[in-house]
Amino acid sequence: MPVQAVDPESLKEAGRLLKAGQLVVFPTETVYGLGANALDPAAVQRIFDAKGRPADNPLIVHVASIEAAKKLVSSWPPLADRFARAFWPGPLTLVLPRAPHVPDAVTAGLDSVAIRVPAHPVAQAVLRACGVPIAAPSANTSGRPSPTTAQHAESDFGDKVSLYLDGGPATVGVESTVVSVLGPDPVLLRLGAISREILEKMVPKWGKADGTGPALSPGTKHRHYAPQAKVRLVPAAQMATEWRQKGGDPKIAFIVSAETAAAGMAGRNVGIPGTRSDAEAWAHELFALLRKFDRKTEILVEPISEKGLGAAVMERLRKAAQS
Ligand code: AMP
Ligand code: MG
């Protein structure tokens, strides 16, 4: 069976497969990753092929420590040091000047490389088992909702992947925050698991991600996070009307706050991640619910407050609703 529980045997196998250039799916604290040896261009190409990922979308390289990160960069700016010490291991990705031996396949030909040190014990164990940096985007077919379980990943890739390590549901449920430290001020390239508020508390002055500064995150322009069903954002005040009209239709699903659901919304086609202010719960449940309702014709989703993690949740929802 390609989906395996995490134990010393499966970890050893993951290390062997990665060193041999194969693909391994493993849990991180953000979402499940589709990993390959970052220093092996043919292995990295397998990631792009399996995902159908556009070649201009560079990958995040995962390493076990700050020391390992320094081996992949041509310089280690003071800002990198501050962020790494504060947030690694953890869900912050830093875009840094790339060392020459980092393959073009990983960076999509850019002069920079995105690196993070994951906190998840299984991700750390996999890194130790293979001893090489692991390039790992989210383990979903490009454009689909990110996977928060090994089963989500398996349903996208089947036997294209040699091994799926099942470490239970991902902790956070949205991807890492991506910050460029290439210039004098940091630039927030992608909202994610570490909120803007927390980052701005540490460094008050930020550059703009308006395309005039250092490289925008190329990946943010692509279609993302979308189930097959059409996703539509419906304000809480209108949800009761929608429910009256469509609540009985088995092809329509609803993702609403506990407060909105309390007005009588219940059933198999209603997903309730948590209360309106519980952005952590929404982050944790959102992708799983989008996948659960994949085959519906429409999913109506209540927007939540954009405070803290809520900003990353809403950014994912708007992208899912775009397509
Ligand atoms: P994913 O791993 O699919 O969640 O996406 C990784 C994100 O990091 C994408 O938005 C990429 O465009 C971004 N990224 C990776 N490497 C770089 C880089 N060198 N410069 C800017 N953004 C990057
Ligand atoms: Mg992704």
Coordinates of C-alpha atoms and ligand atoms in Angstrom, one line a residue:
M1 CA 0.0 0.0 0.0
P2 CA 1.5 3.4 -0.9
V3 CA -0.2 5.1 2.1
Q4 CA 1.7 4.2 5.2
A5 CA 1.6 5.0 8.9
V6 CA 4.7 6.8 10.1
D7 CA 7.1 4.4 11.8
P8 CA 10.8 3.8 11.7
E9 CA 10.4 1.5 8.7
S10 CA 8.3 3.9 6.6
L11 CA 10.6 6.8 7.5
K12 CA 13.6 4.8 6.4
E13 CA 11.9 3.9 3.1
A14 CA 11.0 7.6 2.6
G15 CA 14.7 8.6 3.0
R16 CA 15.7 5.8 0.5
L17 CA 13.1 6.8 -2.1
L18 CA 14.0 10.5 -1.9
K19 CA 17.7 9.8 -2.2
A20 CA 16.9 7.7 -5.3
G21 CA 15.0 10.6 -7.0
Q22 CA 11.5 9.4 -6.3
L23 CA 8.4 11.4 -5.0
V24 CA 7.3 11.1 -1.4
V25 CA 4.2 12.8 0.2
F26 CA 4.6 13.8 3.8
P27 CA 2.8 15.9 6.4
T28 CA 4.0 19.4 7.4
E29 CA 2.3 21.8 9.8
T30 CA 0.8 23.7 6.9
V31 CA -0.5 21.2 4.4
Y32 CA 0.8 17.9 2.9
G33 CA 3.9 18.3 0.7
L34 CA 4.9 16.5 -2.5
G35 CA 8.6 16.0 -1.9
A36 CA 11.7 15.3 -4.1
N37 CA 15.4 15.8 -3.7
A38 CA 15.9 19.5 -4.4
L39 CA 19.4 19.0 -5.7
D40 CA 18.4 16.4 -8.3
P41 CA 16.9 18.2 -11.3
A42 CA 15.2 15.1 -12.7
A43 CA 13.5 14.4 -9.4
V44 CA 12.3 18.0 -9.2
Q45 CA 11.0 17.7 -12.8
R46 CA 8.8 14.8 -11.5
I47 CA 7.1 17.2 -9.1
F48 CA 6.1 19.5 -12.0
D49 CA 5.0 16.6 -14.1
A50 CA 2.9 15.0 -11.4
K51 CA 1.2 18.2 -10.4
G52 CA 0.9 19.7 -13.9
R53 CA 2.5 22.7 -12.3
P54 CA 3.4 25.6 -14.6
A55 CA 7.2 25.7 -15.1
D56 CA 7.4 29.3 -14.1
N57 CA 6.2 28.6 -10.5
P58 CA 9.2 28.0 -8.3
L59 CA 9.3 25.5 -5.4
I60 CA 9.9 25.9 -1.7
V61 CA 13.0 24.0 -0.4
H62 CA 12.6 22.4 3.0
V63 CA 15.6 21.9 5.2
A64 CA 16.2 20.8 8.8
S65 CA 17.9 23.8 10.2
I66 CA 19.2 27.3 9.7
E67 CA 22.7 25.9 9.1
A68 CA 21.3 23.7 6.2
A69 CA 19.5 26.8 4.8
K70 CA 22.7 28.7 4.7
K71 CA 24.2 26.1 2.4
L72 CA 21.6 26.9 -0.3
V73 CA 22.1 30.7 -0.4
S74 CA 24.8 33.0 -1.7
S75 CA 24.3 35.4 1.2
W76 CA 22.5 35.4 4.5
P77 CA 21.0 38.9 5.1
P78 CA 20.5 40.2 8.6
L79 CA 16.8 40.2 8.0
A80 CA 16.9 36.5 7.2
D81 CA 18.6 35.9 10.5
R82 CA 15.9 37.8 12.4
F83 CA 13.0 36.0 10.8
A84 CA 14.6 32.6 10.9
R85 CA 15.5 32.9 14.6
A86 CA 11.9 34.0 15.4
F87 CA 9.9 31.6 13.2
W88 CA 12.0 28.5 12.3
P89 CA 11.1 25.8 12.7
G90 CA 7.7 27.0 11.5
P91 CA 5.4 28.0 8.6
L92 CA 7.5 31.0 7.3
T93 CA 9.2 30.7 3.9
L94 CA 12.0 33.1 3.2
V95 CA 13.1 34.1 -0.4
L96 CA 16.9 34.5 -0.4
P97 CA 19.7 34.9 -2.9
R98 CA 20.3 31.5 -4.4
A99 CA 23.6 29.6 -4.3
P100 CA 24.8 28.5 -7.8
H101 CA 24.3 24.7 -7.1
V102 CA 20.5 25.1 -6.5
P103 CA 19.0 23.7 -9.7
D104 CA 17.1 26.1 -12.1
A105 CA 14.2 23.6 -12.0
V106 CA 13.6 24.5 -8.3
T107 CA 13.8 28.3 -8.7
A108 CA 12.2 28.5 -12.2
G109 CA 15.4 30.2 -13.3
L110 CA 15.2 33.0 -10.7
D111 CA 18.3 34.3 -8.9
S112 CA 16.5 33.6 -5.6
V113 CA 15.4 30.5 -3.7
A114 CA 12.5 30.0 -1.3
I115 CA 13.4 28.1 1.9
R116 CA 11.8 27.0 5.0
V117 CA 12.4 24.8 8.1
P118 CA 9.2 22.9 8.9
A119 CA 8.3 22.3 12.5
H120 CA 6.2 19.1 11.9
P121 CA 8.1 16.2 13.6
V122 CA 7.4 13.9 10.6
A123 CA 8.7 16.5 8.1
Q124 CA 11.8 16.8 10.3
A125 CA 12.2 13.1 10.5
V126 CA 11.9 12.8 6.7
L127 CA 14.6 15.5 6.3
R128 CA 16.9 13.6 8.6
A129 CA 16.2 10.3 6.9
C130 CA 17.2 11.5 3.4
G131 CA 19.9 14.0 4.4
V132 CA 19.1 16.2 1.4
P133 CA 17.1 19.4 1.0
I134 CA 13.5 18.6 -0.1
A135 CA 11.7 20.6 -2.7
A136 CA 8.0 20.3 -1.7
P137 CA 5.0 22.2 -3.0
S138 CA 1.5 21.3 -1.7
A139 CA 0.7 17.7 -2.7
N140 CA -2.3 18.5 -5.0
T141 CA -2.8 18.6 -8.7
S142 CA -2.1 22.2 -9.7
G143 CA -5.2 24.4 -9.2
R144 CA -7.0 22.0 -6.8
P145 CA -7.5 22.6 -3.1
S146 CA -4.4 21.9 -1.0
P147 CA -4.3 18.5 0.8
T148 CA -4.6 18.4 4.6
T149 CA -4.5 14.6 4.8
A150 CA -2.5 11.9 3.1
Q151 CA -5.8 10.6 1.5
H152 CA -6.4 13.9 -0.2
A153 CA -2.9 13.7 -1.8
E154 CA -3.5 10.0 -2.8
S155 CA -6.7 10.8 -4.5
D156 CA -4.9 13.4 -6.7
F157 CA -1.8 11.3 -7.6
G158 CA -2.5 7.6 -7.0
D159 CA 0.5 5.6 -8.1
K160 CA 2.4 8.6 -9.5
V161 CA 3.9 8.9 -6.0
S162 CA 6.0 6.1 -4.5
L163 CA 5.1 6.6 -0.8
Y164 CA 2.5 8.6 1.2
L165 CA 3.3 9.0 4.8
D166 CA 0.1 9.4 6.8
G167 CA 0.7 11.6 9.8
G168 CA -2.9 12.6 10.4
P169 CA -4.5 15.9 9.5
A170 CA -2.1 18.9 8.9
T171 CA -2.0 21.2 11.9
V172 CA -2.6 24.7 10.4
G173 CA -4.4 23.9 7.1
V174 CA -3.1 26.8 5.0
E175 CA 0.3 27.2 3.4
S176 CA 3.3 29.0 4.7
T177 CA 3.7 32.8 4.6
V178 CA 6.2 33.8 2.0
V179 CA 8.5 36.7 2.7
S180 CA 11.3 38.1 0.4
V181 CA 14.4 39.3 2.3
L182 CA 16.2 40.2 -0.9
G183 CA 15.9 43.9 -0.5
P184 CA 16.5 46.4 2.4
D185 CA 12.9 45.9 3.6
P186 CA 11.1 42.6 3.7
V187 CA 8.2 42.1 1.2
L188 CA 5.2 39.9 2.0
L189 CA 4.8 37.8 -1.2
R190 CA 2.1 35.4 0.0
L191 CA -0.3 35.5 3.0
G192 CA -0.2 32.3 5.0
A193 CA 0.0 30.6 8.3
I194 CA 1.9 33.4 10.0
S195 CA -0.2 36.5 10.0
R196 CA 0.7 39.9 8.7
E197 CA 0.0 41.4 12.1
I198 CA 2.6 39.1 13.8
L199 CA 5.2 39.9 11.2
E200 CA 4.6 43.6 11.3
K201 CA 5.0 43.6 15.1
M202 CA 8.5 42.3 14.6
V203 CA 9.5 44.5 11.6
P204 CA 7.3 47.6 11.2
K205 CA 8.6 48.7 7.8
W206 CA 7.8 46.6 4.7
G207 CA 8.4 47.0 1.0
K208 CA 5.5 46.6 -1.5
A209 CA 4.7 43.5 -3.5
D210 CA 3.6 45.6 -6.5
G211 CA 5.9 44.3 -9.1
T212 CA 8.3 47.2 -8.8
G213 CA 10.4 45.6 -6.0
P214 CA 12.0 42.2 -6.0
A215 CA 10.3 39.3 -7.7
L216 CA 6.7 39.0 -7.0
S217 CA 5.7 35.4 -6.1
P218 CA 5.2 33.9 -9.5
G219 CA 2.8 31.3 -8.2
T220 CA 0.2 33.8 -6.9
K221 CA -1.0 34.6 -10.4
H222 CA -2.0 31.0 -11.2
R223 CA -5.4 29.4 -10.7
H224 CA -5.6 28.0 -7.2
Y225 CA -7.4 26.1 -4.5
A226 CA -10.5 25.3 -6.7
P227 CA -12.8 22.3 -6.3
Q228 CA -14.7 21.1 -9.4
A229 CA -17.8 22.8 -7.9
K230 CA -18.3 26.5 -8.5
V231 CA -17.4 28.4 -5.3
R232 CA -19.5 31.5 -4.5
L233 CA -18.9 33.9 -1.5
V234 CA -22.3 34.8 0.1
P235 CA -22.5 37.3 2.9
A236 CA -23.9 36.0 6.2
A237 CA -27.0 38.2 5.9
Q238 CA -28.0 36.6 2.6
M239 CA -27.3 33.0 3.6
A240 CA -30.7 32.4 5.1
T241 CA -32.4 33.3 1.8
E242 CA -30.0 31.0 -0.2
W243 CA -30.7 28.2 2.3
R244 CA -34.5 28.6 1.9
Q245 CA -34.2 28.5 -1.9
K246 CA -31.5 25.8 -2.3
G247 CA -31.1 24.0 1.1
G248 CA -33.0 21.0 -0.2
D249 CA -30.9 20.6 -3.4
P250 CA -28.4 17.8 -2.9
K251 CA -26.1 19.4 -5.5
I252 CA -25.6 22.6 -3.5
A253 CA -23.3 22.7 -0.5
F254 CA -22.9 25.4 2.2
I255 CA -19.9 26.3 4.3
V256 CA -21.0 28.6 7.1
S257 CA -20.1 29.9 10.6
A258 CA -21.6 28.3 13.7
E259 CA -23.5 31.5 14.2
T260 CA -25.1 31.4 10.8
A261 CA -25.8 27.6 11.0
A262 CA -27.6 28.2 14.3
A263 CA -30.5 29.7 12.4
G264 CA -31.5 26.2 11.3
M265 CA -28.9 25.1 8.7
A266 CA -28.0 21.5 9.1
G267 CA -27.5 18.3 7.0
R268 CA -25.0 16.4 4.9
N269 CA -24.4 19.4 2.6
V270 CA -23.6 21.9 5.3
G271 CA -20.0 22.3 6.6
I272 CA -19.4 24.3 9.8
P273 CA -15.7 25.0 10.3
G274 CA -16.3 27.0 13.5
T275 CA -17.5 30.4 14.8
R276 CA -17.0 33.5 12.7
S277 CA -14.0 34.7 14.7
D278 CA -12.3 31.3 14.9
A279 CA -10.0 31.7 11.9
E280 CA -7.7 28.8 13.1
A281 CA -10.7 26.4 12.8
W282 CA -11.5 27.7 9.3
A283 CA -8.0 27.3 8.2
H284 CA -7.9 23.8 9.6
E285 CA -11.2 22.7 7.9
L286 CA -11.5 24.7 4.7
F287 CA -9.6 22.6 2.2
A288 CA -11.1 19.4 3.5
L289 CA -14.6 20.8 3.1
L290 CA -13.8 22.1 -0.4
R291 CA -12.7 18.6 -1.3
K292 CA -15.7 16.9 0.5
F293 CA -18.1 19.0 -1.7
D294 CA -15.9 18.7 -4.8
R295 CA -18.7 17.1 -6.9
K296 CA -21.5 19.5 -6.1
T297 CA -22.4 22.0 -8.7
E298 CA -22.1 24.9 -6.3
I299 CA -20.6 25.6 -2.9
L300 CA -21.8 28.8 -1.1
V301 CA -19.3 30.0 1.5
E302 CA -19.7 32.7 4.1
P303 CA -16.8 35.1 4.3
I304 CA -15.0 35.5 7.6
S305 CA -13.2 38.4 9.2
E306 CA -9.7 39.1 7.7
K307 CA -8.0 39.4 11.0
G308 CA -5.0 37.2 11.7
L309 CA -5.2 33.9 9.9
G310 CA -8.6 35.0 8.5
A311 CA -6.7 37.0 5.8
A312 CA -5.0 33.9 4.4
V313 CA -8.3 32.0 4.6
M314 CA -10.1 34.7 2.6
E315 CA -7.3 35.0 0.1
R316 CA -7.7 31.2 -0.6
L317 CA -11.5 31.5 -0.8
R318 CA -11.4 34.4 -3.3
K319 CA -9.0 32.4 -5.5
A320 CA -11.2 29.3 -5.3
A321 CA -14.2 31.5 -6.3
Q322 CA -12.4 33.0 -9.2
S323 CA -12.3 30.0 -11.5
Ligands
AMP1 P1 3.4 26.2 -3.0 O1 4.6 25.5 -2.6 O2 2.7 25.7 -4.2 O3 2.5 26.5 -1.9 O4 3.9 27.6 -3.6 C1 5.1 28.2 -3.2 C2 5.0 29.7 -3.4 O5 6.3 30.3 -3.1 C3 4.5 30.1 -4.7 O6 3.7 31.2 -4.7 C4 5.8 30.5 -5.4 O7 5.7 31.4 -6.5 C5 6.6 31.1 -4.2 N1 8.0 31.1 -4.5 C6 8.9 30.0 -4.5 N2 10.1 30.4 -4.8 C7 10.1 31.7 -5.0 C8 11.1 32.7 -5.3 N3 12.4 32.3 -5.6 N4 10.7 34.0 -5.4 C9 9.5 34.3 -5.2 N5 8.5 33.5 -4.9 C10 8.8 32.2 -4.8
MG2 MG 0.2 24.9 -3.7

